[in-house]
Coordinates of C-alpha atoms and ligand atoms in Angstrom, one line a residue:
M209 CA 0.2 -0.1 0.0
N210 CA 1.0 3.5 -0.4
I211 CA 1.5 6.0 2.5
P212 CA -0.7 9.0 1.7
S213 CA 0.9 12.2 0.8
R214 CA 1.4 14.9 3.1
G215 CA 0.1 18.7 3.6
N216 CA 2.1 21.3 5.7
N217 CA 0.6 19.8 9.1
D218 CA 1.5 15.8 8.0
F219 CA 4.1 14.4 8.9
D220 CA 6.1 11.0 8.7
A221 CA 6.4 11.0 12.5
I222 CA 5.1 12.8 15.3
V223 CA 6.9 12.5 18.7
I224 CA 5.8 13.4 22.4
G225 CA 8.3 15.2 24.5
A226 CA 11.7 16.3 24.5
G227 CA 13.4 14.7 26.9
F228 CA 16.0 12.2 26.3
S229 CA 13.5 10.1 24.3
G230 CA 12.1 12.8 22.3
L231 CA 15.7 13.9 21.7
Y232 CA 17.3 11.0 20.0
M233 CA 14.1 9.8 18.3
L234 CA 14.1 13.1 16.3
H235 CA 17.7 12.7 15.5
R236 CA 17.5 9.3 14.5
L237 CA 14.3 9.7 12.4
R238 CA 15.6 12.8 10.6
E239 CA 19.0 11.2 9.6
A240 CA 16.8 8.6 8.5
G241 CA 15.0 10.5 5.8
F242 CA 11.8 10.9 7.8
H243 CA 9.7 14.4 8.2
T244 CA 9.4 14.5 12.1
R245 CA 7.8 16.6 14.8
V246 CA 8.4 16.9 18.2
F247 CA 5.8 18.7 20.5
E248 CA 6.8 19.5 24.2
T249 CA 4.9 21.1 26.4
G250 CA 7.6 22.8 28.4
D251 CA 9.7 26.0 27.1
G252 CA 12.8 24.1 26.8
V253 CA 14.5 20.3 26.4
G254 CA 15.2 18.4 29.1
G255 CA 11.7 16.3 30.0
V256 CA 11.7 15.3 33.8
W257 CA 15.2 17.4 34.0
Y258 CA 13.7 20.3 32.5
W259 CA 10.7 20.2 35.0
N260 CA 12.5 18.6 38.1
R261 CA 14.1 21.6 39.5
Y262 CA 13.8 21.0 43.3
P263 CA 16.2 21.7 45.7
G264 CA 18.6 18.8 46.0
A265 CA 17.8 17.4 42.7
R266 CA 20.5 15.0 41.2
C267 CA 20.9 12.1 39.2
D268 CA 21.2 8.6 41.2
S269 CA 23.0 6.7 38.4
E270 CA 26.5 7.2 37.7
S271 CA 26.6 10.2 35.6
I272 CA 29.7 8.7 33.2
Y273 CA 27.0 6.2 32.4
Y274 CA 23.9 8.1 32.2
N275 CA 24.2 9.6 29.1
Y276 CA 23.6 8.3 25.1
T277 CA 26.2 6.3 23.5
F278 CA 25.2 6.7 19.8
S279 CA 27.7 9.3 19.0
E280 CA 31.4 8.8 20.0
E281 CA 32.2 12.3 19.1
L282 CA 29.6 13.6 21.6
L283 CA 31.0 11.0 24.2
Q284 CA 34.4 12.2 24.1
E285 CA 33.2 16.1 23.9
W286 CA 31.0 15.7 27.2
T287 CA 32.4 15.4 30.8
W288 CA 30.5 15.0 33.9
S289 CA 31.9 17.2 37.1
S290 CA 30.7 14.2 39.6
R291 CA 29.3 10.9 40.3
Y292 CA 25.8 12.3 40.8
P293 CA 25.4 15.7 39.0
E294 CA 22.7 17.8 39.9
Q295 CA 19.7 18.6 37.7
P296 CA 21.0 22.1 36.1
E297 CA 24.1 20.2 35.0
I298 CA 21.8 17.1 33.2
L299 CA 20.0 20.1 31.8
R300 CA 22.9 21.7 29.8
Y301 CA 23.8 18.2 28.8
L302 CA 20.5 17.8 27.1
N303 CA 20.7 21.3 25.7
Y304 CA 24.3 20.6 24.3
V305 CA 22.8 17.6 22.7
A306 CA 20.0 19.8 21.3
D307 CA 22.4 22.1 20.1
K308 CA 24.9 19.8 18.9
F309 CA 22.3 17.9 16.7
D310 CA 20.4 20.9 15.5
L311 CA 17.4 19.6 16.8
R312 CA 15.0 22.4 18.1
R313 CA 14.2 23.2 14.3
D314 CA 12.1 20.5 14.3
I315 CA 10.5 20.7 18.0
Q316 CA 7.6 22.9 18.8
F317 CA 7.7 23.8 22.5
Q318 CA 4.8 25.2 24.9
T319 CA 2.5 22.4 22.9
R320 CA 0.6 19.9 24.7
V321 CA -0.7 16.9 22.9
T322 CA -4.3 16.4 23.6
A323 CA -5.5 13.4 21.8
A324 CA -4.1 11.1 19.0
H325 CA -6.9 9.1 17.6
Y326 CA -5.7 6.4 14.2
D327 CA -7.8 7.1 11.6
E328 CA -7.9 3.6 9.9
D329 CA -8.9 4.1 6.1
N330 CA -6.0 6.2 5.9
H331 CA -3.5 4.7 8.0
R332 CA -2.8 7.9 10.0
W333 CA -3.0 9.4 13.4
R334 CA -5.2 12.3 13.5
I335 CA -3.4 14.3 16.7
T336 CA -4.8 17.4 18.2
L337 CA -2.8 19.8 19.7
K338 CA -4.6 21.7 23.4
D339 CA -5.0 24.9 20.7
G340 CA -7.4 23.0 18.8
T341 CA -4.8 22.6 15.8
Q342 CA -5.1 19.4 14.3
V343 CA -1.8 17.6 12.6
S344 CA -1.4 14.0 11.4
A345 CA 1.4 11.3 11.2
T346 CA 2.1 7.8 9.7
Y347 CA 3.8 7.2 13.0
F348 CA 3.0 7.9 16.5
I349 CA 5.5 8.1 18.9
S350 CA 5.5 8.2 22.6
G351 CA 8.3 9.5 24.4
V352 CA 6.4 11.0 27.7
G353 CA 8.5 9.3 30.2
C354 CA 7.8 6.9 33.0
L355 CA 7.1 9.6 35.8
S356 CA 5.8 12.6 34.1
A357 CA 2.3 12.5 35.9
A358 CA 2.7 14.1 39.2
N359 CA 0.6 12.5 42.0
I360 CA -1.1 15.1 44.1
P361 CA -3.2 13.5 46.4
K362 CA -6.5 15.2 46.8
F363 CA -6.3 16.2 50.5
K364 CA -9.5 18.3 51.5
G365 CA -8.7 21.9 51.9
L366 CA -5.5 22.4 49.8
D367 CA -7.4 25.3 48.1
T368 CA -7.7 27.0 51.2
F369 CA -4.0 27.2 52.4
Q370 CA -2.8 30.1 52.7
G371 CA 1.1 29.9 52.3
K372 CA 2.6 28.4 49.0
W373 CA 2.8 24.8 47.9
Y374 CA 4.5 23.3 45.0
H375 CA 5.2 19.5 43.6
T376 CA 8.6 18.4 43.1
G377 CA 8.1 17.5 39.6
H378 CA 6.5 21.1 38.7
W379 CA 8.9 23.3 40.3
P380 CA 8.5 26.5 39.3
Q381 CA 11.2 27.6 36.4
D382 CA 11.1 31.5 37.1
E383 CA 10.5 31.8 40.8
K384 CA 13.3 31.1 43.3
V385 CA 11.4 29.4 46.2
V386 CA 13.2 30.9 49.4
F387 CA 13.2 28.8 52.3
K388 CA 15.2 31.0 54.8
G389 CA 13.3 31.4 58.0
K390 CA 10.0 29.7 56.6
R391 CA 7.9 26.9 58.1
V392 CA 8.2 24.3 55.6
G393 CA 6.2 21.1 55.2
V394 CA 7.2 18.0 53.0
I395 CA 5.0 15.4 52.4
G396 CA 6.9 12.1 51.2
N397 CA 9.9 10.3 51.3
G398 CA 10.8 8.8 48.3
S399 CA 13.8 9.6 46.2
S400 CA 12.5 13.4 45.6
G401 CA 11.6 13.9 49.0
V402 CA 15.2 11.9 50.3
Q403 CA 16.9 14.4 47.7
S404 CA 15.5 17.6 49.1
I405 CA 14.5 17.4 52.4
P406 CA 18.3 17.6 53.6
V407 CA 18.9 20.9 51.6
I408 CA 15.6 22.4 52.5
A409 CA 16.5 21.7 56.1
K410 CA 19.6 23.6 56.1
E411 CA 17.6 27.0 54.9
A412 CA 14.2 26.7 56.4
G413 CA 13.2 28.1 59.7
H414 CA 11.5 24.9 60.7
L415 CA 11.4 21.7 58.4
T416 CA 8.2 19.2 59.2
V417 CA 8.6 15.8 57.4
F418 CA 5.2 14.3 56.9
Q419 CA 6.1 10.6 56.7
R420 CA 3.6 7.7 55.4
T421 CA 6.3 4.6 54.9
P422 CA 9.8 4.8 55.8
Q423 CA 12.3 3.9 52.9
Y424 CA 15.5 2.5 52.6
T425 CA 18.1 4.5 51.4
I426 CA 21.9 4.5 51.1
P427 CA 24.3 6.8 51.3
A428 CA 25.3 8.1 47.5
R429 CA 28.9 9.3 48.5
N430 CA 28.9 12.0 45.9
H431 CA 32.4 12.9 44.9
P432 CA 34.0 14.9 42.0
Y433 CA 35.4 12.5 39.2
D434 CA 38.9 11.8 38.8
P435 CA 40.0 13.2 35.5
A436 CA 42.5 10.0 35.1
F437 CA 39.0 7.8 35.4
I438 CA 37.3 10.0 33.3
R439 CA 40.3 9.9 30.3
Q440 CA 40.3 6.2 31.0
T441 CA 36.6 5.8 30.7
K442 CA 36.6 7.6 27.4
E443 CA 39.7 5.8 26.0
T444 CA 37.7 2.3 26.3
Y445 CA 34.5 3.5 25.9
S446 CA 33.9 1.5 22.8
Q447 CA 34.7 -2.0 24.9
I448 CA 32.2 -0.6 27.8
I449 CA 29.5 -0.2 25.2
P450 CA 28.5 -4.1 24.5
Q451 CA 29.1 -4.9 28.1
L452 CA 26.2 -2.2 28.9
H453 CA 24.6 -3.9 26.4
E454 CA 24.6 -7.3 27.9
S455 CA 24.0 -6.4 31.3
W456 CA 21.2 -6.6 33.8
A457 CA 20.5 -2.8 34.4
G458 CA 22.5 -1.0 31.5
F459 CA 25.9 -0.6 33.7
P460 CA 29.0 -2.3 33.6
I461 CA 28.7 -4.1 36.9
A462 CA 28.8 -8.1 37.1
P463 CA 26.1 -9.5 39.5
S464 CA 27.7 -11.2 42.4
P465 CA 27.7 -15.0 41.9
R466 CA 26.5 -15.9 45.5
S467 CA 23.6 -16.0 47.7
A468 CA 23.5 -13.8 50.9
L469 CA 22.9 -17.0 52.7
D470 CA 26.1 -18.5 51.1
D471 CA 28.5 -16.4 53.5
S472 CA 28.7 -16.2 57.6
P473 CA 27.0 -13.1 59.5
E474 CA 30.5 -11.9 60.0
V475 CA 31.6 -12.3 56.3
R476 CA 27.9 -10.8 54.9
H477 CA 28.4 -8.0 57.1
Q478 CA 31.5 -6.9 56.3
V479 CA 30.5 -7.2 52.6
Y480 CA 27.6 -4.7 53.2
E481 CA 29.9 -2.4 55.3
T482 CA 32.1 -2.4 52.3
A483 CA 29.4 -1.4 49.7
W484 CA 27.9 0.9 52.2
E485 CA 31.2 2.5 52.3
K486 CA 31.5 2.8 48.4
G487 CA 28.0 4.2 48.4
G488 CA 25.4 4.1 45.5
F489 CA 23.8 1.2 44.5
F490 CA 26.7 -1.4 45.4
L491 CA 25.1 -2.7 47.9
T492 CA 22.2 -3.9 45.6
Y493 CA 24.8 -5.6 43.8
T494 CA 26.5 -7.8 46.9
Y495 CA 24.5 -10.9 46.7
N496 CA 22.3 -12.6 43.5
D497 CA 19.1 -13.2 45.7
L498 CA 18.5 -10.0 47.6
T499 CA 15.3 -9.7 45.4
I500 CA 14.3 -13.0 45.0
N501 CA 14.8 -14.8 48.8
E502 CA 13.0 -13.3 51.7
A503 CA 15.6 -14.6 54.3
S504 CA 18.4 -12.8 52.1
N505 CA 16.7 -9.8 51.4
E506 CA 16.4 -9.6 55.4
T507 CA 20.0 -9.3 56.0
A508 CA 20.5 -6.2 54.2
A509 CA 17.5 -4.9 55.4
A510 CA 18.2 -5.6 58.8
F511 CA 22.1 -3.9 57.8
I512 CA 20.6 -0.6 56.9
R513 CA 18.0 -0.5 59.8
S514 CA 21.4 -1.0 62.0
K515 CA 22.3 2.4 60.1
I516 CA 19.5 4.1 60.7
R517 CA 19.4 3.3 64.5
E518 CA 23.5 4.4 64.6
T519 CA 23.0 7.5 62.9
V520 CA 19.6 9.1 64.3
H521 CA 20.5 10.2 67.8
N522 CA 16.6 9.9 69.4
P523 CA 16.0 6.5 69.2
E524 CA 12.1 7.0 68.7
V525 CA 12.8 9.0 65.8
A526 CA 15.0 6.4 64.4
E527 CA 12.5 3.5 65.0
K528 CA 9.7 5.9 63.1
L529 CA 12.2 5.8 60.2
V530 CA 13.0 2.1 60.2
P531 CA 11.4 0.3 56.9
H532 CA 9.7 -2.9 57.2
Y533 CA 9.0 -3.7 53.7
Y534 CA 11.4 -6.1 51.4
F535 CA 14.3 -3.5 50.9
G536 CA 14.8 -3.1 47.2
T537 CA 10.9 -3.8 46.1
K538 CA 10.3 -0.3 46.3
R539 CA 12.9 2.0 43.9
P540 CA 16.0 2.3 46.1
I541 CA 17.0 5.6 46.9
L542 CA 20.3 7.2 47.2
D543 CA 20.9 10.5 50.0
T544 CA 23.4 12.9 51.1
H545 CA 23.1 13.3 54.9
Y546 CA 19.3 11.8 54.8
Y547 CA 19.1 10.3 58.0
E548 CA 21.6 12.9 59.8
T549 CA 19.1 15.6 58.9
Y550 CA 17.0 14.1 61.8
N551 CA 19.5 15.1 63.9
R552 CA 18.9 18.8 63.3
E553 CA 17.0 20.8 66.1
N554 CA 14.9 22.2 63.4
V555 CA 13.4 19.1 61.7
T556 CA 10.2 17.0 62.9
L557 CA 9.3 14.0 61.6
V558 CA 5.6 13.2 61.8
D559 CA 4.5 9.5 60.9
V560 CA 1.1 9.9 59.0
K561 CA 0.5 6.4 58.9
A562 CA 0.0 6.4 62.6
A563 CA -1.9 9.8 62.9
P564 CA -3.0 10.3 58.8
I565 CA -3.4 13.8 57.7
V566 CA -7.1 15.1 57.8
E567 CA -7.0 18.1 56.1
I568 CA -4.9 21.0 54.5
T569 CA -6.3 23.8 56.4
P570 CA -5.6 27.4 55.6
K571 CA -2.5 27.6 57.7
G572 CA -1.1 24.4 57.2
I573 CA -1.9 20.7 58.1
R574 CA -3.9 18.7 60.2
T575 CA -3.8 15.2 61.5
T576 CA -5.5 13.5 63.6
E577 CA -3.6 14.3 66.3
A578 CA -2.3 18.0 65.7
E579 CA -2.3 21.2 63.6
Y580 CA 1.2 22.0 61.7
E581 CA 1.3 25.9 60.7
L582 CA 3.4 25.9 57.7
D583 CA 4.3 28.9 54.9
I584 CA 5.5 26.7 52.3
L585 CA 4.2 23.1 51.7
V586 CA 6.2 20.6 49.0
F587 CA 4.3 17.7 48.0
A588 CA 6.8 15.0 47.4
T589 CA 4.4 12.6 46.4
G590 CA 5.6 11.2 43.5
Y591 CA 3.9 10.3 40.0
D592 CA 1.0 8.2 38.6
G593 CA 4.1 6.1 36.8
M594 CA 4.7 4.0 33.7
T595 CA 0.7 4.5 32.3
G596 CA -0.1 7.7 34.0
P597 CA 1.6 10.1 31.1
L598 CA 0.2 7.9 28.1
L599 CA -3.1 7.9 29.9
K600 CA -3.4 11.7 30.3
I601 CA -3.8 11.7 26.2
D602 CA -7.0 10.5 24.7
I603 CA -5.1 8.0 22.4
R604 CA -7.5 5.6 20.4
G605 CA -6.7 3.4 18.1
K606 CA -8.6 1.0 15.9
N607 CA -12.7 0.9 16.6
G608 CA -12.1 4.1 19.0
L609 CA -10.8 1.8 21.3
T610 CA -8.8 3.7 24.1
L611 CA -6.0 2.8 25.5
K612 CA -7.5 3.5 29.2
E613 CA -10.5 1.2 28.0
K614 CA -7.6 -1.3 26.8
W615 CA -5.7 -1.3 29.6
A616 CA -8.5 -1.7 32.4
N617 CA -9.7 -4.9 30.2
G618 CA -8.6 -8.1 32.1
G619 CA -8.0 -5.6 35.1
H620 CA -4.2 -4.9 34.0
V621 CA -1.9 -3.3 31.4
Q622 CA -1.2 -5.5 28.5
T623 CA 1.6 -4.8 25.6
Y624 CA 3.8 -5.8 23.5
L625 CA 7.4 -5.5 24.8
G626 CA 6.6 -2.4 26.7
L627 CA 6.8 -0.9 22.8
A628 CA 3.5 -1.8 20.7
N629 CA -0.1 -2.2 21.6
A630 CA -2.4 -4.8 19.7
G631 CA -5.4 -2.5 18.2
F632 CA -3.4 0.7 18.2
P633 CA -1.0 0.1 14.6
N634 CA 2.0 2.8 14.2
F635 CA 2.0 3.6 17.6
F636 CA 5.0 3.1 19.4
M637 CA 6.0 3.5 23.3
I638 CA 9.9 4.5 24.0
T639 CA 10.1 2.9 27.5
G640 CA 6.4 1.7 27.5
P641 CA 5.0 -0.1 30.4
E642 CA 6.3 -3.9 30.5
S643 CA 9.6 -3.0 29.4
P644 CA 13.0 -2.6 31.6
S645 CA 12.6 1.0 31.5
V646 CA 13.1 2.7 34.9
L647 CA 14.7 -0.8 36.2
A648 CA 17.6 -0.2 33.8
N649 CA 20.1 2.9 33.2
M650 CA 17.1 5.2 31.6
P651 CA 19.3 6.8 28.9
L652 CA 20.5 3.3 27.5
A653 CA 17.3 1.7 27.9
I654 CA 15.6 5.1 25.7
E655 CA 18.7 4.3 23.0
Q656 CA 17.6 1.0 22.7
H657 CA 14.1 1.4 22.0
V658 CA 14.9 4.6 19.5
D659 CA 17.2 2.5 18.1
W660 CA 14.6 -0.5 17.7
I661 CA 11.9 1.8 16.1
G662 CA 14.1 3.6 14.0
D663 CA 15.1 0.4 12.3
C664 CA 11.5 -1.0 12.4
L665 CA 10.1 2.2 10.2
Q666 CA 13.1 1.9 8.1
Y667 CA 12.3 -1.5 7.6
L668 CA 8.5 -1.0 7.0
R669 CA 9.3 1.8 4.4
G670 CA 11.7 -0.6 2.6
H671 CA 9.4 -3.2 2.3
G672 CA 6.6 -0.9 1.4
V673 CA 4.4 -1.8 4.6
C674 CA 2.3 1.1 5.5
E675 CA 1.0 -0.5 8.9
I676 CA 2.5 -2.4 12.1
E677 CA 0.4 -4.1 14.6
A678 CA 1.3 -6.6 17.9
T679 CA -1.1 -9.2 17.3
P680 CA -3.1 -9.7 20.6
E681 CA -1.6 -13.5 20.8
A682 CA 1.9 -11.7 21.1
E683 CA 0.9 -8.8 23.4
Q684 CA -0.9 -11.7 25.9
A685 CA 2.0 -13.8 25.8
W686 CA 4.5 -11.0 26.5
S687 CA 2.3 -9.8 29.4
K688 CA 2.4 -13.4 30.7
H689 CA 5.6 -13.7 30.5
C690 CA 6.5 -10.1 32.3
K691 CA 3.9 -11.4 35.0
E692 CA 5.6 -14.7 35.6
V693 CA 9.1 -12.9 35.9
A694 CA 7.9 -10.6 38.4
D695 CA 6.1 -13.3 40.2
T696 CA 9.5 -15.0 40.9
T697 CA 10.7 -11.9 43.1
L698 CA 9.9 -10.2 45.8
Y699 CA 9.1 -6.8 43.6
P700 CA 4.9 -7.4 43.5
K701 CA 4.8 -7.5 47.3
A702 CA 5.4 -4.2 47.9
D703 CA 3.2 -1.4 47.7
S704 CA 5.1 1.0 45.0
W705 CA 4.6 2.7 42.1
Y706 CA 6.1 0.1 39.9
T707 CA 3.0 -1.9 40.5
G708 CA 0.2 1.4 40.3
A709 CA -0.6 0.5 44.1
N710 CA 0.7 4.8 44.7
I711 CA -2.7 5.6 43.2
A712 CA -6.0 5.4 44.3
G713 CA -8.1 2.9 42.0
K714 CA -5.3 1.8 39.6
P715 CA -5.7 -1.5 38.4
R716 CA -2.5 -3.5 40.1
S717 CA 0.1 -5.2 37.8
F718 CA 3.9 -5.2 37.8
L719 CA 4.6 -2.4 35.0
I720 CA 7.8 -3.4 34.2
Y721 CA 9.8 -6.2 32.8
L722 CA 12.1 -7.9 35.5
G723 CA 14.0 -10.3 32.9
G724 CA 17.0 -7.8 32.9
F725 CA 18.1 -5.2 29.9
G726 CA 20.5 -7.5 28.2
V727 CA 17.9 -9.8 28.2
Y728 CA 15.0 -8.2 26.6
R729 CA 17.5 -6.2 24.3
N730 CA 18.3 -9.7 22.7
I731 CA 14.4 -10.2 22.4
C732 CA 13.8 -7.4 20.6
L733 CA 16.6 -7.6 18.5
D734 CA 15.3 -11.4 18.0
V735 CA 11.9 -10.3 16.9
A736 CA 13.3 -7.6 14.6
S737 CA 15.2 -10.3 12.7
K738 CA 12.5 -12.2 12.4
G739 CA 10.5 -10.3 10.3
Y740 CA 9.0 -8.3 13.4
E741 CA 7.6 -11.8 15.0
G742 CA 4.4 -11.0 16.9
F743 CA 3.6 -8.5 14.7
S744 CA 1.2 -8.0 11.8
L745 CA 2.3 -5.9 8.9
V746 CA 0.0 -5.0 6.3
Ligands
N01_969 O1 8.1 9.6 44.3 P1 7.7 8.2 45.5 P2 9.4 10.4 44.1 N1 -0.1 10.8 52.2 O2 6.3 7.7 44.7 C1 4.4 9.8 49.6 C2 12.5 8.5 40.3 N2 13.3 9.8 40.7 O3 9.1 11.4 43.5 O4 5.4 5.2 50.5 C3 1.2 10.8 52.5 O5 9.1 6.9 45.1 C4 4.7 8.4 49.4 O6 4.6 7.3 50.6 P3 4.1 5.9 50.4 C5 12.7 7.3 40.8 O7 12.4 6.5 40.2 C6 14.7 9.9 40.7 O8 9.8 10.7 45.6 O9 3.2 5.6 49.5 N3 2.2 10.3 51.7 C7 6.3 8.1 49.2 O10 6.9 8.3 50.5 C8 11.8 7.3 42.2 O11 11.3 6.2 42.3 C9 15.2 10.7 41.1 O12 3.2 5.7 51.8 C10 1.8 10.4 50.7 C11 6.4 9.5 48.1 O13 4.7 10.4 48.4 C12 10.7 8.3 41.2 O14 11.1 8.9 40.3 C13 15.0 11.4 41.8 C14 0.8 10.4 50.0 C15 6.3 9.5 46.8 O15 7.2 8.8 46.8 C16 9.4 8.8 42.3 O16 10.1 9.4 43.3 C17 13.5 11.8 42.0 C18 -0.6 10.7 50.6 N4 -1.6 10.9 50.2 C19 12.7 10.8 41.7 N5 0.9 9.9 48.8 C20 16.9 10.9 40.9 O17 17.6 10.4 41.7 C21 2.5 9.6 48.4 N6 3.0 10.1 49.6 C22 17.3 10.3 39.2

């Protein structure tokens, strides 16, 4: 079949989002000669790194691997300052990429996509922008990210609050939030809360942290990179990249071959102590069964609990901070002086599981036990992860079926490889649900998807195919496989955003592929090499 010709508002491909995903997708498609347009809500590139400007926001992946690898020149040109750089540096990197590859001319900023409907007769996606403009494309590609739909709990009375309030993921772009001398409240202690709380505490008059579930966090031990290490890594990048591609999570760290139960308590303690001192995610790599064996998991959990009790001077506060879920089954967190922050005189910890928040009042927060007066309230309450950003858009495939309806059918999300959906031809999701995404090194996971989609579109063009669609059978099999893999681990047992448990009414399923990045990458390559097995091509 022929692909219909296009007008001014008609493109070969439309991509949503100008973060890591959208920028590389644009570059890749433009290089291949596809007429591509990116729509981005913000007025600059960066995606989550554009919006997350909260105090203390920084990367928690080793930055030397937290970048694109597609351009050797870019790899050589860019140098990260430290192990875990702050948000402005990561945003500078993405701006640098946009400039280097001249990407901005095909990005329309301050433009929200509100709807995308598939026109079956013409094999085109009809896309609506917030101002009502209609555009169309043969291929519709989502680069909306996994964690971009903010979760702001519907507390009674928020509209009556007389102070100022912010969500970490929508920090103001042009207002400097000044905490000096102010009574500040932070709700939430996931990665965003744990990063921002120590920084806010240093400036605020008084900080009250409203904690529902205590979390495990590990010291990041950030430090400037040694120039010799950077030089050596840059010289050997061509050998490192294949290792990243084959690895479990997109980092060149080999998993331990040992169970935590193979070592005596003394040896194991030393292993954990060494990892704790190194900082970062080393502790999660110490043994191969921490997320699959309850007894092994407990050894690591108990080690971190002992660190909390050692660090926090007030035993009552320490006990409130001690977590009891399986370590690692909620996203592990890296911190800089998080637990130490509770030794400060200007910091109070409120356990809102014991005394839940009843309402927000004009003056602050009222729990079942007390009212806390606040000038500034920070929601570090996370996101409707994985599916939320996609479901904010009215996406309709064949027969007018909405993505929301499709994913509600059978009570859980189903995708093929986290890349595609039966019933939604020519629609691709970069790091969609049921791909390794957030459990892998994100820029690498994004690159893998973008390359796969780019190759696929070139294949379709080369073979005169105008429509590609996942088959229902392939999709069911993939979803079943994802669930089976997840069920061999402890992950589904936690109430986390990985499962959708953090959003009231969201169907619960494990939304990330847990088979490992390297394994997944090979599956995708295999599917492509078999002429896109599991897809129907018309
Ligand atoms: O969100 P979260 P986040 N009442 O969902 C609490 C990535 N990230 O923005 O655990 C009271 O983890 C909630 O409590 P509970 C990273 O992948 C990366 O911190 O549900 N509390 C929890 O404490 C991360 O995992 C970086 O009981 C409420 C908190 O809010 C993901 O983003 C930095 C509540 C939410 O924690 C999300 O992290 C930042 C309520 N009604 C984020 N509702 C990097 O370092 C929610 N909470 C790269």
